[in-house]
JSON list of C-alpha atoms in Angstrom, two decimals:
[
{"chain": "A", "resi": 7, "resn": "MET", "atom": "CA", "xyz": [-11.66, 6.86, 11.14]},
{"chain": "A", "resi": 8, "resn": "SER", "atom": "CA", "xyz": [-8.59, 6.59, 9.60]},
{"chain": "A", "resi": 9, "resn": "TYR", "atom": "CA", "xyz": [-7.67, 3.26, 7.21]},
{"chain": "A", "resi": 10, "resn": "CYS", "atom": "CA", "xyz": [-4.82, 2.88, 5.11]},
{"chain": "A", "resi": 11, "resn": "VAL", "atom": "CA", "xyz": [-5.41, 2.76, 1.64]},
{"chain": "A", "resi": 12, "resn": "ALA", "atom": "CA", "xyz": [-2.98, 0.55, 0.57]},
{"chain": "A", "resi": 13, "resn": "HIS", "atom": "CA", "xyz": [-3.78, -2.61, -1.62]},
{"chain": "A", "resi": 14, "resn": "GLY", "atom": "CA", "xyz": [-4.13, -5.76, 0.73]},
{"chain": "A", "resi": 15, "resn": "CYS", "atom": "CA", "xyz": [-3.68, -3.31, 3.87]},
{"chain": "A", "resi": 16, "resn": "ASN", "atom": "CA", "xyz": [-6.50, -3.71, 6.47]},
{"chain": "A", "resi": 17, "resn": "ASN", "atom": "CA", "xyz": [-4.94, -1.52, 9.21]},
{"chain": "A", "resi": 18, "resn": "LYS", "atom": "CA", "xyz": [-7.73, 1.01, 10.92]},
{"chain": "A", "resi": 19, "resn": "LYS", "atom": "CA", "xyz": [-6.56, 2.98, 13.82]},
{"chain": "A", "resi": 20, "resn": "ASP", "atom": "CA", "xyz": [-9.58, 2.10, 15.95]},
{"chain": "A", "resi": 21, "resn": "ARG", "atom": "CA", "xyz": [-8.81, -1.73, 16.14]},
{"chain": "A", "resi": 22, "resn": "LYS", "atom": "CA", "xyz": [-6.48, -2.73, 19.31]},
{"chain": "A", "resi": 23, "resn": "ASP", "atom": "CA", "xyz": [-4.10, -4.18, 17.24]},
{"chain": "A", "resi": 24, "resn": "CYS", "atom": "CA", "xyz": [-3.10, -1.05, 15.52]},
{"chain": "A", "resi": 25, "resn": "ARG", "atom": "CA", "xyz": [-3.14, 1.62, 18.32]},
{"chain": "A", "resi": 26, "resn": "THR", "atom": "CA", "xyz": [1.20, 1.34, 17.81]},
{"chain": "A", "resi": 27, "resn": "LYS", "atom": "CA", "xyz": [0.40, 2.32, 14.20]},
{"chain": "A", "resi": 28, "resn": "SER", "atom": "CA", "xyz": [0.54, 5.90, 12.46]},
{"chain": "A", "resi": 29, "resn": "PHE", "atom": "CA", "xyz": [-1.07, 6.85, 9.80]},
{"chain": "A", "resi": 30, "resn": "PHE", "atom": "CA", "xyz": [-0.14, 9.66, 7.38]},
{"chain": "A", "resi": 31, "resn": "GLY", "atom": "CA", "xyz": [-2.05, 11.72, 4.70]},
{"chain": "A", "resi": 32, "resn": "PHE", "atom": "CA", "xyz": [-0.77, 12.25, 1.42]},
{"chain": "A", "resi": 33, "resn": "PRO", "atom": "CA", "xyz": [1.49, 15.38, 0.91]},
{"chain": "A", "resi": 34, "resn": "LEU", "atom": "CA", "xyz": [-1.27, 17.25, -1.44]},
{"chain": "A", "resi": 35, "resn": "LYS", "atom": "CA", "xyz": [0.68, 20.33, -1.27]},
{"chain": "A", "resi": 36, "resn": "ASN", "atom": "CA", "xyz": [3.27, 18.40, -3.46]},
{"chain": "A", "resi": 37, "resn": "LEU", "atom": "CA", "xyz": [2.14, 17.33, -6.70]},
{"chain": "A", "resi": 38, "resn": "SER", "atom": "CA", "xyz": [5.37, 15.61, -7.44]},
{"chain": "A", "resi": 39, "resn": "PHE", "atom": "CA", "xyz": [5.35, 13.99, -4.33]},
{"chain": "A", "resi": 40, "resn": "VAL", "atom": "CA", "xyz": [1.73, 12.97, -4.41]},
{"chain": "A", "resi": 41, "resn": "LYS", "atom": "CA", "xyz": [2.59, 11.50, -8.15]},
{"chain": "A", "resi": 42, "resn": "THR", "atom": "CA", "xyz": [5.38, 9.40, -6.46]},
{"chain": "A", "resi": 43, "resn": "TRP", "atom": "CA", "xyz": [3.35, 7.76, -3.72]},
{"chain": "A", "resi": 44, "resn": "MET", "atom": "CA", "xyz": [0.75, 6.82, -6.11]},
{"chain": "A", "resi": 45, "resn": "LYS", "atom": "CA", "xyz": [3.36, 5.26, -8.48]},
{"chain": "A", "resi": 46, "resn": "MET", "atom": "CA", "xyz": [4.52, 2.81, -5.33]},
{"chain": "A", "resi": 47, "resn": "LEU", "atom": "CA", "xyz": [0.81, 2.55, -4.56]},
{"chain": "A", "resi": 48, "resn": "ARG", "atom": "CA", "xyz": [-0.11, 0.51, -8.16]},
{"chain": "A", "resi": 49, "resn": "ARG", "atom": "CA", "xyz": [-3.86, 1.37, -7.49]},
{"chain": "A", "resi": 50, "resn": "ASP", "atom": "CA", "xyz": [-5.70, 2.11, -10.56]},
{"chain": "A", "resi": 51, "resn": "ASN", "atom": "CA", "xyz": [-8.18, 4.83, -10.68]},
{"chain": "A", "resi": 52, "resn": "PHE", "atom": "CA", "xyz": [-7.47, 5.81, -7.28]},
{"chain": "A", "resi": 53, "resn": "GLN", "atom": "CA", "xyz": [-7.18, 9.71, -6.53]},
{"chain": "A", "resi": 54, "resn": "PRO", "atom": "CA", "xyz": [-6.35, 10.77, -2.53]},
{"chain": "A", "resi": 55, "resn": "SER", "atom": "CA", "xyz": [-8.13, 13.16, -0.60]},
{"chain": "A", "resi": 56, "resn": "PRO", "atom": "CA", "xyz": [-7.36, 15.07, 2.45]},
{"chain": "A", "resi": 57, "resn": "TYR", "atom": "CA", "xyz": [-8.60, 11.99, 4.32]},
{"chain": "A", "resi": 58, "resn": "SER", "atom": "CA", "xyz": [-6.68, 9.54, 2.55]},
{"chain": "A", "resi": 59, "resn": "LYS", "atom": "CA", "xyz": [-3.68, 7.50, 4.86]},
{"chain": "A", "resi": 60, "resn": "ILE", "atom": "CA", "xyz": [-1.18, 5.65, 4.46]},
{"chain": "A", "resi": 61, "resn": "CYS", "atom": "CA", "xyz": [-0.02, 3.60, 7.96]},
{"chain": "A", "resi": 62, "resn": "SER", "atom": "CA", "xyz": [3.40, 3.24, 9.05]},
{"chain": "A", "resi": 63, "resn": "ASP", "atom": "CA", "xyz": [3.92, -0.30, 7.75]},
{"chain": "A", "resi": 64, "resn": "HIS", "atom": "CA", "xyz": [4.28, 0.93, 4.69]},
{"chain": "A", "resi": 65, "resn": "PHE", "atom": "CA", "xyz": [7.42, 3.45, 5.16]},
{"chain": "A", "resi": 66, "resn": "ASP", "atom": "CA", "xyz": [11.08, 2.04, 6.24]},
{"chain": "A", "resi": 67, "resn": "GLU", "atom": "CA", "xyz": [12.13, 2.82, 9.92]},
{"chain": "A", "resi": 68, "resn": "SER", "atom": "CA", "xyz": [14.68, 5.58, 8.59]},
{"chain": "A", "resi": 69, "resn": "CYS", "atom": "CA", "xyz": [11.48, 7.54, 7.38]},
{"chain": "A", "resi": 70, "resn": "PHE", "atom": "CA", "xyz": [10.56, 8.54, 10.99]},
{"chain": "A", "resi": 71, "resn": "GLU", "atom": "CA", "xyz": [11.97, 11.23, 13.58]},
{"chain": "A", "resi": 72, "resn": "TYR", "atom": "CA", "xyz": [10.41, 11.18, 17.05]},
{"chain": "A", "resi": 73, "resn": "GLN", "atom": "CA", "xyz": [9.13, 14.26, 18.98]},
{"chain": "A", "resi": 74, "resn": "PRO", "atom": "CA", "xyz": [11.23, 14.63, 22.29]},
{"chain": "A", "resi": 75, "resn": "LEU", "atom": "CA", "xyz": [8.76, 14.70, 24.97]},
{"chain": "A", "resi": 76, "resn": "THR", "atom": "CA", "xyz": [5.51, 12.72, 23.13]},
{"chain": "A", "resi": 77, "resn": "ASN", "atom": "CA", "xyz": [8.05, 10.16, 21.21]},
{"chain": "A", "resi": 78, "resn": "ARG", "atom": "CA", "xyz": [5.24, 11.00, 19.08]},
{"chain": "A", "resi": 79, "resn": "ARG", "atom": "CA", "xyz": [6.44, 9.72, 15.61]},
{"chain": "A", "resi": 80, "resn": "GLN", "atom": "CA", "xyz": [6.68, 11.88, 12.58]},
{"chain": "A", "resi": 81, "resn": "LEU", "atom": "CA", "xyz": [7.75, 11.15, 8.74]},
{"chain": "A", "resi": 82, "resn": "LYS", "atom": "CA", "xyz": [10.71, 13.24, 7.62]},
{"chain": "A", "resi": 83, "resn": "PRO", "atom": "CA", "xyz": [10.26, 15.35, 4.67]},
{"chain": "A", "resi": 84, "resn": "GLY", "atom": "CA", "xyz": [10.50, 13.82, 1.24]},
{"chain": "A", "resi": 85, "resn": "SER", "atom": "CA", "xyz": [9.52, 10.14, 2.70]},
{"chain": "A", "resi": 86, "resn": "ILE", "atom": "CA", "xyz": [7.99, 7.75, 0.54]},
{"chain": "A", "resi": 87, "resn": "PRO", "atom": "CA", "xyz": [6.41, 4.44, 1.20]},
{"chain": "A", "resi": 88, "resn": "THR", "atom": "CA", "xyz": [8.32, 1.63, 0.07]},
{"chain": "A", "resi": 89, "resn": "ILE", "atom": "CA", "xyz": [7.03, -1.53, 1.86]},
{"chain": "A", "resi": 90, "resn": "PHE", "atom": "CA", "xyz": [4.22, -3.15, -0.03]},
{"chain": "A", "resi": 91, "resn": "VAL", "atom": "CA", "xyz": [3.03, -6.59, -0.79]},
{"chain": "A", "resi": 92, "resn": "PHE", "atom": "CA", "xyz": [1.92, -7.27, -4.20]},
{"chain": "A", "resi": 93, "resn": "SER", "atom": "CA", "xyz": [0.81, -10.48, -5.45]},
{"chain": "A", "resi": 94, "resn": "LYS", "atom": "CA", "xyz": [1.66, -12.07, -8.76]},
{"chain": "A", "resi": 95, "resn": "ALA", "atom": "CA", "xyz": [-0.72, -11.49, -11.33]},
{"chain": "A", "resi": 96, "resn": "THR", "atom": "CA", "xyz": [-2.15, -14.69, -12.82]},
{"chain": "A", "resi": 97, "resn": "SER", "atom": "CA", "xyz": [-2.57, -15.52, -16.11]},
{"chain": "A", "resi": 98, "resn": "SER", "atom": "CA", "xyz": [-6.30, -15.37, -17.78]},
{"chain": "A", "resi": 99, "resn": "ARG", "atom": "CA", "xyz": [-5.37, -18.07, -19.75]},
{"chain": "A", "resi": 100, "resn": "ARG", "atom": "CA", "xyz": [-7.60, -21.04, -18.85]},
{"chain": "A", "resi": 101, "resn": "VAL", "atom": "CA", "xyz": [-6.01, -24.21, -17.89]},
{"chain": "A", "resi": 102, "resn": "LEU", "atom": "CA", "xyz": [-7.04, -26.13, -20.68]},
{"chain": "A", "resi": 103, "resn": "ASP", "atom": "CA", "xyz": [-5.38, -23.67, -23.01]},
{"chain": "A", "resi": 104, "resn": "ARG", "atom": "CA", "xyz": [-1.83, -24.51, -21.80]},
{"chain": "A", "resi": 105, "resn": "CYS", "atom": "CA", "xyz": [-2.18, -28.22, -21.66]},
{"chain": "A", "resi": 106, "resn": "LEU", "atom": "CA", "xyz": [-0.81, -30.24, -25.01]},
{"chain": "A", "resi": 107, "resn": "PRO", "atom": "CA", "xyz": [-2.46, -31.39, -27.19]},
{"chain": "A", "resi": 108, "resn": "THR", "atom": "CA", "xyz": [-3.52, -34.89, -27.19]},
{"chain": "A", "resi": 109, "resn": "THR", "atom": "CA", "xyz": [-3.41, -37.03, -30.63]},
{"chain": "A", "resi": 110, "resn": "PHE", "atom": "CA", "xyz": [-5.88, -39.59, -30.70]},
{"chain": "A", "resi": 111, "resn": "THR", "atom": "CA", "xyz": [-5.67, -42.65, -32.86]},
{"chain": "A", "resi": 112, "resn": "GLU", "atom": "CA", "xyz": [-7.86, -45.38, -33.21]},
{"chain": "A", "resi": 113, "resn": "THR", "atom": "CA", "xyz": [-7.65, -48.80, -32.97]}
]
């Protein structure tokens, strides 16, 4: 079963709603492209294997070429995944630390 390794992506090849998506392996024979793909993924402590895939949702349409008879989608050589959704990092400070101190006066 193929699934997308991009952070926050839940696409899997066996799901009905993902049948129109393509899944592409990392270019493991070209280390410079692997490093570029890894940088774009922003995943700490992740090492791609021959089974690691990224779905077509993370590539611009200009990265694809289609086979004439089958209309099968392929990546053009040198394509890089560029479409990701990253959430903003939340502050590790507690809410109380951000409040202004109040002054106490006795009456």
